[in-house]
Coordinates of C-alpha atoms in Angstrom, one line a residue:
V1 CA 1.1 7.8 -29.9
L2 CA -3.2 9.0 -29.4
L3 CA -3.8 5.2 -29.9
K4 CA -1.4 3.3 -28.3
P5 CA -3.3 2.0 -25.0
Y6 CA -1.2 3.7 -22.6
G7 CA -1.5 3.3 -18.6
R8 CA 0.0 2.1 -15.3
T9 CA -3.3 0.2 -13.8
A10 CA -5.6 -2.0 -15.1
K11 CA -8.0 0.3 -14.5
Q12 CA -5.7 3.1 -16.6
K13 CA -5.5 0.5 -19.6
E14 CA -9.2 -0.2 -19.8
K15 CA -10.4 3.6 -20.1
N16 CA -7.8 4.5 -22.6
Q17 CA -8.4 1.2 -25.0
K18 CA -11.3 2.5 -24.5
V19 CA -10.8 5.9 -26.0
R20 CA -8.4 4.1 -28.4
E21 CA -11.5 2.2 -29.6
K22 CA -13.9 5.8 -30.1
L23 CA -11.1 7.0 -32.5
S24 CA -11.0 4.2 -34.4
R25 CA -13.6 2.5 -35.7
V26 CA -16.6 3.6 -38.6
F27 CA -17.9 7.1 -37.0
H28 CA -21.4 9.6 -38.9
Y29 CA -20.4 12.8 -38.4
D30 CA -22.5 15.8 -40.6
G31 CA -24.1 14.0 -43.3
R32 CA -19.9 12.0 -44.2
I33 CA -18.9 8.7 -43.7
S34 CA -14.7 9.0 -41.4
E35 CA -13.8 5.2 -42.0
F36 CA -9.9 5.5 -40.0
P37 CA -8.5 6.9 -37.4
I38 CA -6.8 10.4 -38.2
K39 CA -2.9 8.3 -37.6
E40 CA -4.1 6.5 -40.6
T41 CA -4.7 9.9 -42.4
P42 CA -2.5 10.9 -44.5
I43 CA -1.6 14.7 -42.9
D44 CA -2.4 17.3 -46.1
E45 CA -6.0 15.4 -46.1
I46 CA -6.1 16.0 -42.2
S47 CA -9.3 18.4 -41.7
S48 CA -10.9 20.5 -40.1
W49 CA -13.5 17.9 -40.3
D50 CA -11.6 15.8 -39.3
I51 CA -10.5 17.3 -35.7
E52 CA -14.7 17.8 -35.4
V53 CA -15.4 13.9 -35.2
I54 CA -12.9 13.3 -33.3
L55 CA -15.0 16.0 -30.8
A56 CA -17.5 14.9 -31.0
R57 CA -16.3 10.2 -31.3
L58 CA -15.1 11.8 -28.0
K59 CA -18.6 14.0 -27.0
D60 CA -19.0 11.3 -23.9
T61 CA -15.5 12.3 -22.1
K62 CA -15.5 16.3 -23.5
T63 CA -11.9 16.4 -20.9
T64 CA -10.7 13.8 -23.6
A65 CA -11.1 14.9 -26.2
N66 CA -10.0 18.4 -25.6
S67 CA -6.9 17.1 -24.5
V68 CA -6.5 14.7 -27.5
V69 CA -7.0 17.9 -29.8
K70 CA -4.8 19.6 -27.7
V71 CA -2.4 17.6 -28.8
I72 CA -3.3 17.1 -32.3
S73 CA -2.2 20.8 -32.2
L74 CA 0.7 21.1 -30.8
V75 CA 1.9 18.9 -32.8
F76 CA 0.7 21.8 -36.5
S77 CA 1.7 24.2 -34.8
W78 CA 5.9 22.6 -34.2
A79 CA 5.2 21.3 -37.6
I80 CA 4.4 25.0 -39.3
K81 CA 6.8 26.6 -37.2
N82 CA 9.4 24.9 -38.5
K83 CA 8.6 25.1 -41.7
K84 CA 7.9 20.9 -42.4
Y85 CA 3.9 22.2 -43.1
K86 CA 3.1 25.1 -45.1
K87 CA -1.6 24.9 -44.1
E88 CA -3.3 26.3 -41.6
N89 CA -3.6 24.3 -38.6
P90 CA -7.1 22.4 -38.6
C91 CA -7.2 22.9 -35.0
T92 CA -7.7 26.6 -35.0
N93 CA -10.9 27.5 -35.5
V94 CA -12.9 24.0 -34.4
G95 CA -14.4 25.4 -31.1
K96 CA -13.9 22.5 -27.8
F97 CA -16.2 21.0 -25.4
P98 CA -16.1 24.0 -22.6
E99 CA -14.0 23.6 -19.1
R100 CA -15.0 23.5 -15.6
K101 CA -11.9 25.2 -14.4
I102 CA -11.3 23.8 -10.9
K103 CA -11.3 26.9 -8.6
A104 CA -11.3 25.2 -5.1
K105 CA -8.3 25.4 -2.6
L106 CA -8.4 24.3 1.1
S107 CA -9.9 26.5 4.8
K108 CA -7.4 28.2 6.7
E109 CA -8.5 24.9 8.8
D110 CA -7.8 21.9 6.9
R111 CA -3.9 23.7 5.8
L112 CA -2.8 24.4 9.3
K113 CA -4.1 20.8 9.2
V114 CA -1.7 19.7 6.8
L115 CA 1.2 22.0 7.6
N116 CA 0.7 21.2 11.2
E117 CA 1.7 17.1 9.9
V118 CA 4.6 18.6 7.7
N119 CA 6.3 19.9 10.1
S120 CA 5.5 17.0 13.0
K121 CA 7.1 13.5 13.6
A122 CA 5.6 11.9 10.9
F123 CA 7.8 14.1 8.5
D124 CA 10.7 11.1 9.8
Y125 CA 8.7 8.4 9.0
E126 CA 7.8 10.1 5.3
P127 CA 10.5 13.0 4.2
W128 CA 10.3 13.8 1.2
F129 CA 6.1 13.3 1.1
L130 CA 5.9 15.5 3.6
T131 CA 8.9 17.7 2.1
F132 CA 7.2 18.5 -1.0
V133 CA 3.6 19.3 0.2
G134 CA 5.1 21.5 1.9
L135 CA 6.8 23.5 -0.7
S136 CA 3.6 23.5 -3.3
L137 CA 1.8 25.1 0.6
Y138 CA 4.6 27.8 0.9
L139 CA 5.9 28.3 -2.3
G140 CA 2.4 27.8 -4.0
K141 CA 4.8 26.3 -7.7
R142 CA 3.5 23.4 -10.1
I143 CA 3.4 20.4 -9.3
I144 CA 5.5 19.8 -12.2
E145 CA 8.1 22.1 -11.6
L146 CA 8.8 20.9 -8.0
L147 CA 8.9 17.4 -9.3
G148 CA 12.9 17.5 -10.7
I149 CA 14.5 19.9 -9.1
R150 CA 18.2 19.5 -8.4
W151 CA 19.8 19.9 -4.8
K152 CA 23.0 21.5 -7.6
E153 CA 23.1 23.6 -10.8
P154 CA 23.1 21.0 -13.4
L155 CA 26.0 20.6 -15.2
N156 CA 25.9 19.8 -18.7
D157 CA 23.1 20.6 -21.3
R158 CA 21.8 16.6 -21.1
D159 CA 21.1 17.0 -17.0
K160 CA 19.9 20.3 -17.4
K161 CA 16.9 19.1 -20.4
L162 CA 16.7 16.2 -17.3
C163 CA 15.4 18.2 -14.3
T164 CA 12.9 21.4 -13.9
G165 CA 15.4 23.6 -11.4
Y166 CA 17.8 23.5 -8.9
L167 CA 18.7 25.5 -5.8
M168 CA 21.4 28.3 -5.5
G169 CA 24.2 27.9 -4.2
D170 CA 23.6 27.8 -0.8
Y171 CA 20.3 27.3 -1.0
A172 CA 19.8 28.5 3.0
K173 CA 21.4 31.8 2.0
T174 CA 21.1 32.6 -1.2
K175 CA 17.2 31.4 -0.2
K176 CA 16.4 31.5 -4.1
L177 CA 14.9 27.9 -6.2
W178 CA 16.0 28.5 -9.9
L179 CA 13.6 27.1 -12.7
Y180 CA 14.0 26.2 -15.7
D181 CA 11.3 27.3 -19.1
T182 CA 8.4 27.6 -17.5
K183 CA 5.0 27.1 -18.3
N184 CA 5.5 30.9 -20.4
R185 CA 7.6 29.3 -21.7
K186 CA 10.9 31.9 -19.5
D187 CA 13.2 30.7 -16.0
E188 CA 12.1 31.7 -12.9
K189 CA 13.6 32.5 -9.8
V190 CA 11.4 31.9 -6.5
H191 CA 12.0 33.0 -3.0
L192 CA 12.9 30.1 -0.8
D193 CA 10.8 31.2 2.6
N194 CA 12.8 31.2 5.6
K195 CA 9.3 27.3 6.6
S196 CA 11.1 26.2 2.9
V197 CA 14.2 26.4 3.7
A198 CA 14.0 24.5 7.0
L199 CA 11.7 21.8 6.0
L200 CA 14.5 21.4 2.9
K201 CA 17.7 20.9 5.1
R202 CA 15.6 19.1 7.6
L203 CA 15.4 17.0 4.7
E204 CA 18.8 17.3 3.6
K205 CA 20.4 16.1 7.1
I206 CA 17.7 12.9 7.4
R207 CA 19.6 11.1 4.3
F208 CA 22.5 10.5 5.8
N209 CA 20.2 8.5 8.0
D210 CA 21.3 4.8 7.2
T211 CA 18.0 3.9 5.8
K212 CA 18.2 6.9 3.8
S213 CA 21.6 6.8 2.5
W214 CA 20.3 5.3 -0.6
S215 CA 18.9 9.3 -1.7
L216 CA 22.8 10.1 -1.9
K217 CA 23.0 9.2 -4.6
S218 CA 20.0 10.4 -6.9
P219 CA 20.7 14.7 -7.8
Y220 CA 17.6 15.8 -7.7
V221 CA 15.2 16.8 -4.4
F222 CA 12.5 14.4 -4.8
P223 CA 14.0 10.7 -5.9
Q224 CA 12.3 7.8 -7.4
L225 CA 12.5 5.2 -4.5
H226 CA 13.4 2.1 -6.6
K227 CA 15.4 4.0 -9.1
P228 CA 17.5 7.8 -7.7
T229 CA 19.3 8.4 -10.7
K230 CA 15.5 9.4 -11.5
H231 CA 12.7 11.9 -9.9
A232 CA 10.0 11.6 -8.7
T233 CA 6.3 11.8 -10.2
E234 CA 3.2 12.4 -8.8
S235 CA 1.9 9.2 -9.2
S236 CA 4.8 8.1 -7.3
Y237 CA 3.3 10.4 -4.0
R238 CA -0.5 9.2 -4.8
K239 CA -1.2 6.7 -2.7
R240 CA 0.5 8.0 -0.3
L241 CA -1.3 11.7 -0.4
E242 CA -4.3 9.9 -0.2
A243 CA -3.1 8.2 3.0
L244 CA -2.4 12.1 4.1
N245 CA -6.7 12.7 2.9
R246 CA -7.7 9.9 5.6
K247 CA -5.6 10.5 8.0
L248 CA -6.2 13.6 8.7
D249 CA -10.2 12.9 8.0
L250 CA -10.0 15.2 5.1
M251 CA -12.0 13.0 2.6
V252 CA -14.9 13.9 0.7
H253 CA -17.9 11.4 0.5
L254 CA -19.9 11.8 -2.1
K255 CA -23.8 10.3 -3.3
D256 CA -25.3 11.1 -7.0
D257 CA -28.3 11.1 -6.0
A258 CA -29.4 9.4 -8.8
T259 CA -28.2 6.3 -8.9
G260 CA -27.3 5.7 -5.0
A261 CA -23.3 5.0 -6.3
E262 CA -21.2 6.2 -3.3
L263 CA -17.5 7.3 -3.9
D264 CA -14.9 9.2 -2.1
K265 CA -12.8 11.5 -3.2
L266 CA -9.0 13.3 -1.9
G267 CA -10.5 17.0 -0.3
F268 CA -6.3 17.7 -0.6
T269 CA -4.5 17.2 -3.8
F270 CA -1.4 18.7 -5.0
K271 CA -3.5 21.1 -7.7
Y272 CA -5.8 22.5 -4.5
S273 CA -1.7 23.1 -2.7
R274 CA -1.2 26.3 -5.7
K275 CA -4.4 27.5 -5.7
T276 CA -4.2 27.7 -1.5
S277 CA -1.1 29.1 -1.7
I278 CA -2.2 31.9 -4.5
S279 CA -5.2 33.0 -2.5
W280 CA -3.3 33.8 0.7
F281 CA -0.7 35.5 -1.4
A282 CA -3.9 37.3 -2.2
E283 CA -4.9 37.8 1.2
K284 CA -2.4 39.0 2.3
Y285 CA -0.8 41.3 -0.1
G286 CA -3.0 41.5 -3.0
T287 CA -3.6 40.4 -6.4
R288 CA -0.3 41.6 -8.0
V289 CA 2.1 40.2 -6.4
A290 CA 0.1 36.8 -5.9
S291 CA 0.5 37.2 -10.1
R292 CA 3.9 37.5 -9.4
K293 CA 4.4 34.9 -7.6
A294 CA 2.3 32.3 -9.4
N295 CA 4.5 33.4 -12.3
H296 CA 1.4 34.5 -14.5
T297 CA 1.5 36.3 -17.4
S298 CA -2.2 38.7 -16.5
E299 CA -3.3 39.4 -12.6
Q300 CA -6.3 38.9 -14.7
T301 CA -5.5 35.2 -15.1
T302 CA -4.7 34.4 -11.5
K303 CA -7.7 36.5 -9.9
K304 CA -10.8 34.5 -12.6
H305 CA -8.6 31.1 -11.9
Y306 CA -6.6 30.7 -8.7
I307 CA -8.0 32.6 -6.1
V308 CA -11.0 32.1 -3.8
P309 CA -12.8 34.0 -1.3
E310 CA -12.5 32.4 2.3
D311 CA -16.5 31.8 3.1
E312 CA -16.4 34.8 6.1
E313 CA -15.1 37.5 3.3
L314 CA -17.9 37.9 2.5
E315 CA -20.5 37.3 5.1
I316 CA -20.9 40.7 5.8
E317 CA -23.6 42.2 8.1
N318 CA -26.0 44.3 5.7
V319 CA -25.0 47.9 6.1
F320 CA -28.0 50.5 6.0
D321 CA -29.0 47.4 9.7
E322 CA -26.6 50.0 12.1
P323 CA -25.7 53.7 11.0
T324 CA -21.6 54.2 11.2
T325 CA -20.5 57.2 10.8
K326 CA -22.0 60.9 12.5
K327 CA -22.8 62.2 9.2
D328 CA -25.5 58.1 9.2
E329 CA -26.8 59.0 12.7
I330 CA -27.8 62.5 11.7
V331 CA -29.0 62.3 8.3
R332 CA -31.0 59.4 10.0
G333 CA -32.5 61.9 13.4
V334 CA -30.4 58.9 16.0
I335 CA -29.0 62.9 17.1
V336 CA -30.2 65.4 16.4
N337 CA -28.1 68.0 14.9
T338 CA -27.5 71.2 16.5
K339 CA -25.3 73.1 13.6
K340 CA -27.1 76.0 12.5

């Protein structure tokens, strides 16, 4: 699986082909030679050294290297849990490359700009995309959790496995969304705020328009256009997301000082939606509530990776510049203490 050149676009396929070649060629590491790719190594012979070789092979693409090792680790963990492998997971004691966590969010102005677009006339032309953008900002849920939700509860195990959750009953009254098997391996009941309910009702209504009626064949809130029986994926909205960034002037222009290469990057992504939402919850209701809304197992995770303070929160005047209380004024001799 690791060596198969997956990818939709030519650029993706080319990138994956390079990874495949790096994992397959003869490689010298720590005084030994790795002659075969890991897929040709019997599982009983895979050691920590083989995992270190993978990291060394892919050292120029550290994120990819870490992802490959994570997949291998999951395979061994599954085998150990199901008693199909009796040795220790060879990935356990191998140190991965440090990961640079993205800790960024939309500014208040840009958040308002995006939400105004979501609730504007533009909704009639991009109802599913803008509903998804709105829910990602209002609810703060993970992208993968929202993409697969259904309008109604699935009636059998097969349908349950194909979705990520469902709107509970008459969602306008219950104001609840049920998510299956979230990242912390537990189901979650999510509160739908009034604005989220209004978006969903607007989307449900527009489905009955002649040009949108194809979506009635789908049980999903966010169906694929050409395969309505399947739910959308993140790539379904990739082009629309870039168009939204350009329309709202959210693109970020970068220039490499060393090479002179120039690049436009998205200033708003779905990953930023979640961090923006959780930061807003923390600002308004505190870290404990924000952590619960994020469905994190600890507040520390929320603080470390999700909460991004507003710049103006750090614009604090020097507290010693001016007296702040009567006592301060007396101590500094600004007024006379008349008490004997």
